[in-house]
XYZ file of N, CA and C in Angstrom:
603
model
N 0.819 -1.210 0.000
C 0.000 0.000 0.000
C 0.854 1.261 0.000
N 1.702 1.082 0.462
C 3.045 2.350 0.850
C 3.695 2.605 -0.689
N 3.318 1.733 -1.251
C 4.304 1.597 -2.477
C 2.969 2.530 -3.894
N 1.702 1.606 -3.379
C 0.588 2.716 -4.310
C 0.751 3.827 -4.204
N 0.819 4.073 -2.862
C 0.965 5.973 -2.156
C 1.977 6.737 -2.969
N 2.701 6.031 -3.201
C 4.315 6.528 -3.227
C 3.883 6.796 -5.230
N 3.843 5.561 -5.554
C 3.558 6.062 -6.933
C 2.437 5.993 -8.035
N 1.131 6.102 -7.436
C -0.119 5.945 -7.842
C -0.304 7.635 -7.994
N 0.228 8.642 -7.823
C 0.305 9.870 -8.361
C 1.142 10.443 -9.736
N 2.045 9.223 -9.506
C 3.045 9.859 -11.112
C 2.801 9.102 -12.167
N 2.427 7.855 -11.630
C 2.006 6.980 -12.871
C 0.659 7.814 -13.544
N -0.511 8.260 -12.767
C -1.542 8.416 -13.016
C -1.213 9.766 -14.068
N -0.416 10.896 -13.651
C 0.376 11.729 -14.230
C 0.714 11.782 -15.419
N 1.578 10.148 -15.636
C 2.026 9.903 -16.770
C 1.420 9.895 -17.635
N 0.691 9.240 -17.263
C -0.939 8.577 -18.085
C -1.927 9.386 -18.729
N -1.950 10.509 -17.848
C -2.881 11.621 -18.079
C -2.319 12.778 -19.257
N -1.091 12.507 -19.030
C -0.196 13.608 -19.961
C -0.086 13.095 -21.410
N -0.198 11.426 -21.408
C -0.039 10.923 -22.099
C -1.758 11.328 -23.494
N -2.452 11.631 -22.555
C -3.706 12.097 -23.507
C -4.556 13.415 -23.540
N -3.389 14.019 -22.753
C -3.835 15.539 -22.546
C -3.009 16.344 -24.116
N -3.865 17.136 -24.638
C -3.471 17.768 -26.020
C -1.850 18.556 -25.755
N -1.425 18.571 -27.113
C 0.378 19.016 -26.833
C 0.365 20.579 -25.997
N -0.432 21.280 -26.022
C -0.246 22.695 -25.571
C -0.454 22.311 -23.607
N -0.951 21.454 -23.169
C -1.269 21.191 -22.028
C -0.312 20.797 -21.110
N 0.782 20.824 -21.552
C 1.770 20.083 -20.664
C 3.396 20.813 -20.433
N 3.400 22.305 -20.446
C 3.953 23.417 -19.913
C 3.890 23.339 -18.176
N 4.539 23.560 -17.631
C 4.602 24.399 -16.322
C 4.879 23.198 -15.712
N 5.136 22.131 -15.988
C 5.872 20.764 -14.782
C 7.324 21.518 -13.927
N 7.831 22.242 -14.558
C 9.234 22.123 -13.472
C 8.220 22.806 -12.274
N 7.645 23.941 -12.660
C 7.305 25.044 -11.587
C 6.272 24.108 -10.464
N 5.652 23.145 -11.030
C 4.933 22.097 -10.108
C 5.267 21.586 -9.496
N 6.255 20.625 -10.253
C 7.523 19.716 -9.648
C 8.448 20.653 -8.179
N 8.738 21.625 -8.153
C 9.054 22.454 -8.085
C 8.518 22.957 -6.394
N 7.674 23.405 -6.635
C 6.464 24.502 -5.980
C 5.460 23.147 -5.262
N 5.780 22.180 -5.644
C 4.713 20.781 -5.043
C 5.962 20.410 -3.849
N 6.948 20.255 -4.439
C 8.547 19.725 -3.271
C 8.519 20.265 -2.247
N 8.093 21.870 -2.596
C 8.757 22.908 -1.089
C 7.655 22.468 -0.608
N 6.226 22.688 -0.801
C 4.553 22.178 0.002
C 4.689 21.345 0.439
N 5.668 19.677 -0.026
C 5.864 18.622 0.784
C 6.295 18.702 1.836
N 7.599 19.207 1.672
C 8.465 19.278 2.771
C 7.790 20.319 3.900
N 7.586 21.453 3.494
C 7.095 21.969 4.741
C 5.589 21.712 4.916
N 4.698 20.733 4.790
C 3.597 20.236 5.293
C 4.206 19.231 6.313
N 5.500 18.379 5.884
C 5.706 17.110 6.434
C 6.398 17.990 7.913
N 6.963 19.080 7.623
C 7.748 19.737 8.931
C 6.304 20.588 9.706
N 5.598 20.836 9.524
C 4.232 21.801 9.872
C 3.722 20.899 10.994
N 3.144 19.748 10.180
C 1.899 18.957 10.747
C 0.669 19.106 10.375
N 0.111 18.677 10.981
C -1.799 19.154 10.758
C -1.719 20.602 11.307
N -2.893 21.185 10.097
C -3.280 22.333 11.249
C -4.715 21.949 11.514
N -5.734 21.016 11.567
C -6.872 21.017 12.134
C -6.404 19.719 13.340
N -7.008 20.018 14.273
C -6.712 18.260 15.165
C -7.900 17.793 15.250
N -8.551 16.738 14.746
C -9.541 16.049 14.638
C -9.803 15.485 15.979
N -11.164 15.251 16.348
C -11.422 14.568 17.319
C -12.690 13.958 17.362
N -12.484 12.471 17.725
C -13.323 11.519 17.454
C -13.627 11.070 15.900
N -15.179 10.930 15.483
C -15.242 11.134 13.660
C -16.560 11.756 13.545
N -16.573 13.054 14.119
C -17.771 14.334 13.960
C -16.734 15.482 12.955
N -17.821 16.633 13.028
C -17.354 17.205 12.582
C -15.409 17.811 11.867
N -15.067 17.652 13.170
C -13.591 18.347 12.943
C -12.700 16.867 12.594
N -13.407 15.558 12.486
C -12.856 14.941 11.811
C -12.852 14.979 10.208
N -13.862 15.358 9.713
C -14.280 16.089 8.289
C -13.078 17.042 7.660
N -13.283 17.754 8.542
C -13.082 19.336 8.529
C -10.838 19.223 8.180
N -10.923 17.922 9.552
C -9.465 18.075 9.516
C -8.998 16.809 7.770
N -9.984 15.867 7.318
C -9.800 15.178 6.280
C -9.964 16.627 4.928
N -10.762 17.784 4.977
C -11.245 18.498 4.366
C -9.288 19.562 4.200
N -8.966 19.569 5.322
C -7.825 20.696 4.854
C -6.466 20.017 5.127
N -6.185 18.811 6.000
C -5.042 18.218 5.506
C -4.766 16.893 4.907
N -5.640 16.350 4.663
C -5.376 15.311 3.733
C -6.123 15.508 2.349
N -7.349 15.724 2.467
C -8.005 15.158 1.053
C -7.898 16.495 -0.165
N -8.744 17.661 0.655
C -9.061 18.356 -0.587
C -8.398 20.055 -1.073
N -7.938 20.352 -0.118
C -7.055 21.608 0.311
C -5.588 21.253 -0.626
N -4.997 20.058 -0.337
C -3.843 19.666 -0.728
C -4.049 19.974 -2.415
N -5.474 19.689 -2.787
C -5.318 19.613 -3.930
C -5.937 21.283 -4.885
N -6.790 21.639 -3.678
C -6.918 23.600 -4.115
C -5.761 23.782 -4.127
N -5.091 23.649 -3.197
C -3.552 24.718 -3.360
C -3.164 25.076 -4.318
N -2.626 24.131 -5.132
C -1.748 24.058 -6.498
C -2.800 24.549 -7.384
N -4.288 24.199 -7.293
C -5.363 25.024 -8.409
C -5.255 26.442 -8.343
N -5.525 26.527 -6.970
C -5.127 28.521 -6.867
C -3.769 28.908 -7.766
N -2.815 28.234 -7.379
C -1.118 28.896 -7.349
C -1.698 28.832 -9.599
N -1.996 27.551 -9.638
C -1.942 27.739 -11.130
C -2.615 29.216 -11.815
N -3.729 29.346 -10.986
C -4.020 30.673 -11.388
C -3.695 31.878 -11.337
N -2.552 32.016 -10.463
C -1.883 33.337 -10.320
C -0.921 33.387 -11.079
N -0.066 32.516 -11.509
C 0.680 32.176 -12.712
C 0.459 31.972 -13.546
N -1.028 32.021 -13.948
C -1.627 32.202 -15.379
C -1.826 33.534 -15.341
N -2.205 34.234 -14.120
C -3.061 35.926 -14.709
C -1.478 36.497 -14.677
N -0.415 35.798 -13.678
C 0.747 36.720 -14.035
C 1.563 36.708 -15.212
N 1.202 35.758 -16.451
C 1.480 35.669 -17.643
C 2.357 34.350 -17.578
N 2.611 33.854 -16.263
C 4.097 33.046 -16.546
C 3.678 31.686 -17.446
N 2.512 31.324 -17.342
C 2.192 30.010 -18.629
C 1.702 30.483 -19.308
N 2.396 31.318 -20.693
C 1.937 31.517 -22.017
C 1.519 30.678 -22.593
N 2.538 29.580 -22.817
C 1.813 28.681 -23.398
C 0.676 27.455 -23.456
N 0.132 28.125 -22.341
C -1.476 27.625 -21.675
C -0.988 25.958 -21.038
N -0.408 26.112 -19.949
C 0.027 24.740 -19.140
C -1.320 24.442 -18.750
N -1.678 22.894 -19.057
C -2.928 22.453 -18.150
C -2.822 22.189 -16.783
N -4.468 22.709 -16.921
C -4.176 22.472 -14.951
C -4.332 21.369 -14.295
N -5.186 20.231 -15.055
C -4.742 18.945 -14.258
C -3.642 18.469 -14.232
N -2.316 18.789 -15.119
C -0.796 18.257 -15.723
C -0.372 19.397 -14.585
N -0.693 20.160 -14.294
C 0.193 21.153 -13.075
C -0.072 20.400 -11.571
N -1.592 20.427 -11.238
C -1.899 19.817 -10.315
C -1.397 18.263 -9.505
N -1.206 17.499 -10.706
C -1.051 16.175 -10.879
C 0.340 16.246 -10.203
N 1.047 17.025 -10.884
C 2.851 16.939 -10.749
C 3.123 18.003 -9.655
N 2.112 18.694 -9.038
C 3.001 19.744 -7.780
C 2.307 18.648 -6.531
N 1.171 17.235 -6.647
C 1.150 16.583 -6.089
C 1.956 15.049 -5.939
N 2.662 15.036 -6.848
C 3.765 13.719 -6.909
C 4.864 13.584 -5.762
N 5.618 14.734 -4.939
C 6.243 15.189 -3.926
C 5.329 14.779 -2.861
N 4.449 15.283 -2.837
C 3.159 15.279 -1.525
C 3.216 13.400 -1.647
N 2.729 12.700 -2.414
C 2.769 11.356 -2.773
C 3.669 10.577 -2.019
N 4.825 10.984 -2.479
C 6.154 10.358 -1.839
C 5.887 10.573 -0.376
N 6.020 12.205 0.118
C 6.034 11.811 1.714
C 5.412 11.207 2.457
N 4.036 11.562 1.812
C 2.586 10.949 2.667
C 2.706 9.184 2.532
N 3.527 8.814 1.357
C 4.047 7.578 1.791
C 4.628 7.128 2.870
N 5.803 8.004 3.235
C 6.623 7.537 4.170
C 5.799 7.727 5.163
N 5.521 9.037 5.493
C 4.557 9.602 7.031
C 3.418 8.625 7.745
N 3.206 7.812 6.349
C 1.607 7.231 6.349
C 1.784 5.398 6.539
N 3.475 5.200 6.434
C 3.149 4.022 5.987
C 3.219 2.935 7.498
N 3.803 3.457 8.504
C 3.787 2.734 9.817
C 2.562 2.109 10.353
N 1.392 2.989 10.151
C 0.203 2.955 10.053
C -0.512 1.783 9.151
N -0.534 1.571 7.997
C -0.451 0.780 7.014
C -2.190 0.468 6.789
N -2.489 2.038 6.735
C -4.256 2.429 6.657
C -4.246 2.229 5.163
N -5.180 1.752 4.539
C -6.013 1.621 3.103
C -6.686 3.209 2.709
N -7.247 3.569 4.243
C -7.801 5.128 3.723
C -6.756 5.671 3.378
N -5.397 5.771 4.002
C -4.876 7.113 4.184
C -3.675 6.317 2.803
N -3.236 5.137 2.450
C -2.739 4.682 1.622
C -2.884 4.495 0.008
N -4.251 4.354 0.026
C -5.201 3.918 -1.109
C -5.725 5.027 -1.454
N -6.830 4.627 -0.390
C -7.784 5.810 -0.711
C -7.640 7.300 -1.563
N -6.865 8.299 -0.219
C -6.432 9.427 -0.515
C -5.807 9.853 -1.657
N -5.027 9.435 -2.208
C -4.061 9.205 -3.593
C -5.428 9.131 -4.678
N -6.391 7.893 -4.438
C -7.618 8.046 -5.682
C -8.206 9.164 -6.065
N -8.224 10.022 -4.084
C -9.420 10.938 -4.515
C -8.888 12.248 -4.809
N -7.282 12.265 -4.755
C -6.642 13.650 -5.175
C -6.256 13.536 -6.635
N -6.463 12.199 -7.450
C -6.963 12.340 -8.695
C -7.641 12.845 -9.227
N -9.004 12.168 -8.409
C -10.161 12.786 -8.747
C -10.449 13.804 -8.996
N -10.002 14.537 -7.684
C -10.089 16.163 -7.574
C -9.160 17.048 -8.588
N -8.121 16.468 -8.810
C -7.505 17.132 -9.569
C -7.754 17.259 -11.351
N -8.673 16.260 -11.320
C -8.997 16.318 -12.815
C -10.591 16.680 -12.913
N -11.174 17.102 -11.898
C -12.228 17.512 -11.895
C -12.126 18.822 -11.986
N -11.732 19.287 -11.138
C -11.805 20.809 -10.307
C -11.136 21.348 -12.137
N -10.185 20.811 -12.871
C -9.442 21.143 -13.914
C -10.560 21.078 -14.856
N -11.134 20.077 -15.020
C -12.357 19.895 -15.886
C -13.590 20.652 -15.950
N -13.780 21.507 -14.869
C -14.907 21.979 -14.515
C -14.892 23.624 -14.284
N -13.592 23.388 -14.516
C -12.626 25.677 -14.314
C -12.531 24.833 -16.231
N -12.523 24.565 -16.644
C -12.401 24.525 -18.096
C -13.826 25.360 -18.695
N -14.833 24.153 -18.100
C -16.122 24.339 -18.870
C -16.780 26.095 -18.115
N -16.237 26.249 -17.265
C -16.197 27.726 -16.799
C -16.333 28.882 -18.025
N -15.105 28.305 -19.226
C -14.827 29.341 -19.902
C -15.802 29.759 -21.002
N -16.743 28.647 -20.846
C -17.655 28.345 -22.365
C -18.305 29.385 -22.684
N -19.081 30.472 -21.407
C -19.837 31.471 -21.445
C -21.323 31.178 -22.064
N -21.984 29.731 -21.493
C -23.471 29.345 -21.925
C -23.271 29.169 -20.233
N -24.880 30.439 -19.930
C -24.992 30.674 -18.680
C -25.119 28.859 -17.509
N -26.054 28.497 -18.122
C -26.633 26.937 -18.063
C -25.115 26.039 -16.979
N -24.357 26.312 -18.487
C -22.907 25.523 -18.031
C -22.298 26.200 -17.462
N -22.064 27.170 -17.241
C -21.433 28.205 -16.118
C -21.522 27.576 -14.956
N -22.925 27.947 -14.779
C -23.536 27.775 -13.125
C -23.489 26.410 -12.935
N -23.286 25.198 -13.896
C -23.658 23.705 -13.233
C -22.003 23.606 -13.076
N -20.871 24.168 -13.642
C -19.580 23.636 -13.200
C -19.113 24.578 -12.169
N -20.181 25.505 -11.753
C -19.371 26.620 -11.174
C -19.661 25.382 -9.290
N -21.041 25.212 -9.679
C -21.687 24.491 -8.876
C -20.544 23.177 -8.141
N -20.635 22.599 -9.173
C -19.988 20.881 -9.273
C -18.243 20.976 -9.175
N -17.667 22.132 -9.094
C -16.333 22.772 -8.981
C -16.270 22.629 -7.415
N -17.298 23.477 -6.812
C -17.599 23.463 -5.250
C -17.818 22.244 -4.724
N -18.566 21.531 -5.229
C -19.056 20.383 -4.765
C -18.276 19.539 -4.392
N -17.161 19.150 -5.326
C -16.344 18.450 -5.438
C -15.052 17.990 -4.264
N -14.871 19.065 -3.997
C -13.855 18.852 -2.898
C -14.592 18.569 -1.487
N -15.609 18.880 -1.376
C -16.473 18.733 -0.189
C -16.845 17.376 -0.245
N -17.118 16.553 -1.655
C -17.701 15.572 -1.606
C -16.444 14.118 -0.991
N -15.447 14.810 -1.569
C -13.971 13.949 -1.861
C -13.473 13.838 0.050
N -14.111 15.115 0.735
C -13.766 15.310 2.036
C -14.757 14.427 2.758
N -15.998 13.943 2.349
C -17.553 13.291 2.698
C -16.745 11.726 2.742
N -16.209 11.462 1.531
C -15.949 9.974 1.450
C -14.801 9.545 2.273
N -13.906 10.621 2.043
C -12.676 10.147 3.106
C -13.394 9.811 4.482
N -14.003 11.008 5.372
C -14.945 11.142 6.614
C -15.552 9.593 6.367
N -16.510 8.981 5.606
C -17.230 8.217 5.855
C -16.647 7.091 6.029
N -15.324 6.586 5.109
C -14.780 5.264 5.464
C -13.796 5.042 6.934
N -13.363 6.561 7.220
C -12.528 6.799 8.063
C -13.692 6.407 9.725
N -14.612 6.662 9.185
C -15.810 6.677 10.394
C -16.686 5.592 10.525
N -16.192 4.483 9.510
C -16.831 3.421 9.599
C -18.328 3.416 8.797
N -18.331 4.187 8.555
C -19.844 4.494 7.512
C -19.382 4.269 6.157
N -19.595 2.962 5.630
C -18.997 1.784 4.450
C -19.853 2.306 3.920
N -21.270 2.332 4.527
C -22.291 2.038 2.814
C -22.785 3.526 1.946
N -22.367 4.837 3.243
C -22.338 6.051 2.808
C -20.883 6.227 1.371
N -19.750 5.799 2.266
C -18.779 5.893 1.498
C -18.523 5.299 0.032
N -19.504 3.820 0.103
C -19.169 3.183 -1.500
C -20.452 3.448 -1.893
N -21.294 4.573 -1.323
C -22.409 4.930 -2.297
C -21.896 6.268 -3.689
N -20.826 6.678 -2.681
C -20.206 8.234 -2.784
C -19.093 7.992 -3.967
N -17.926 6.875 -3.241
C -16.928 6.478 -4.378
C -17.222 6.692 -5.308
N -17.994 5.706 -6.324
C -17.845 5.571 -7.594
C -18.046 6.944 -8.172
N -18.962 7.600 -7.718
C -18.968 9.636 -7.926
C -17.833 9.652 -8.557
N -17.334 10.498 -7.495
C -16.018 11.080 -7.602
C -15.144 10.155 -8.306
N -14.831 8.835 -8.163
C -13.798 8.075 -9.265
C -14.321 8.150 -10.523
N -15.570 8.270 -11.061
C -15.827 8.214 -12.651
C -15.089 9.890 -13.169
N -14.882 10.798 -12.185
C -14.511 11.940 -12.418
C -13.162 12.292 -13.753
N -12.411 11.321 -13.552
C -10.880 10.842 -13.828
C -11.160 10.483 -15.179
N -12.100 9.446 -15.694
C -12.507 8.706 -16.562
C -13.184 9.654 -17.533
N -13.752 10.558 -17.340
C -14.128 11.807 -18.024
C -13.790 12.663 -18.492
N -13.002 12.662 -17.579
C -11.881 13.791 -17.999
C -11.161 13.040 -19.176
N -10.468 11.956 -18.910
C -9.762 11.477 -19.877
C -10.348 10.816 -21.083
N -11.576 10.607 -21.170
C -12.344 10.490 -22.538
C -12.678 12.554 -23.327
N -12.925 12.785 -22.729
C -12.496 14.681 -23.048
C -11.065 14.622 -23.601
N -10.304 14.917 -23.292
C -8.701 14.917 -23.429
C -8.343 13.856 -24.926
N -9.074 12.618 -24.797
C -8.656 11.753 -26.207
C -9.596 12.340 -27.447
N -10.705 12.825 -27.167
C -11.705 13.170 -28.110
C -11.452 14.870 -28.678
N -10.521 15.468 -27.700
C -9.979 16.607 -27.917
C -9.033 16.289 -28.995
N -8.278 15.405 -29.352
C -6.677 15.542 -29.751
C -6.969 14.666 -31.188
């Protein structure tokens, strides 16, 4: 499981780059990069929520240090380095996201693996896929300017990380049949994206 953790982010990476159109795949060093320093000083930080029990601030703390925060970060940063001009040549944001989370991958391997949890091994790694090719997929359809699709990705953009924070919470809390009602959601996310991306090219 230590070993999925470790490289079930770069393979997936690979994979994704492998069918993402040629203009999409700019801005890896600055990820690579800008994902390393976030590792390292998350792994020196710690949590900043402390969870207790599996109520609320167990959510809350799956919501900003493991599941879905990890994976806004790098969405924000991509956008300030797009309005500041530095990806001219239009770097995609799931190929940014993907690769400033491959660093995070590795540590949360090591950090995670004494433990030798399926959530925090398995799991987590699936759903920062997810998120990362969603949240990318859905700031895409943003740009279309048909009000309709605006508001349903502006919607399902939000949704998303909350939902990815719901499933972690539910398996982590023993609530199986909430959680594999929820899974398949968010995992078909990935699969969409990447039928988009082949039908693009």
């Amino acid at each position: 499981m230590s070993f999925f953790c470790f490289l079930w982010t770069l393979l997936f990476c690979l994979f994704y780059r492998s069918t993402a159109p040629g203009d999409e795949s700019s801005g890896g060093a600055w990820a690579l990069l800008l994902g390393s320093v976030a590792a390292v000083s998350r792994f020196f930080l710690g949590s900043f929520i402390t969870p207790g029990g599996f109520g609320f601030s167990r959510w809350l703390s799956g919501f900003v240090d493991i599941v879905s925060v990890p994976v806004l970060l790098p969405f924000a940063v991509y956008f300030l380095f797009a309005a500041a001009g530095v990806f001219r040549g239009g770097a995609g944001i799931a190929n940014f996201i993907l690769l400033w989370l491959v660093p995070a991958g590795a540590m949360r391997a090591v950090g995670w693996s004494a433990g030798r949890n399926p959530i925090l091994l398995v799991l987590v790694p699936l759903l920062w896929t997810s998120l990362a090719c969603g949240v990318s997929l859905f700031a895409g359809f943003l740009l279309r300017g048909r009000v309709v699709l605006v508001i349903f990705s502006a919607l399902a953009a939000l949704a998303l990380p909350l939902l990815a924070a719901t499933v972690y919470w539910a398996f982590f809390s023993q609530r199986v049949l909430l959680g594999a009602a929820l899974l398949p959601v968010i995992l078909a996310v990935p699969l969409v994206s990447v039928v988009r991306n082949v039908l693009r090219n």
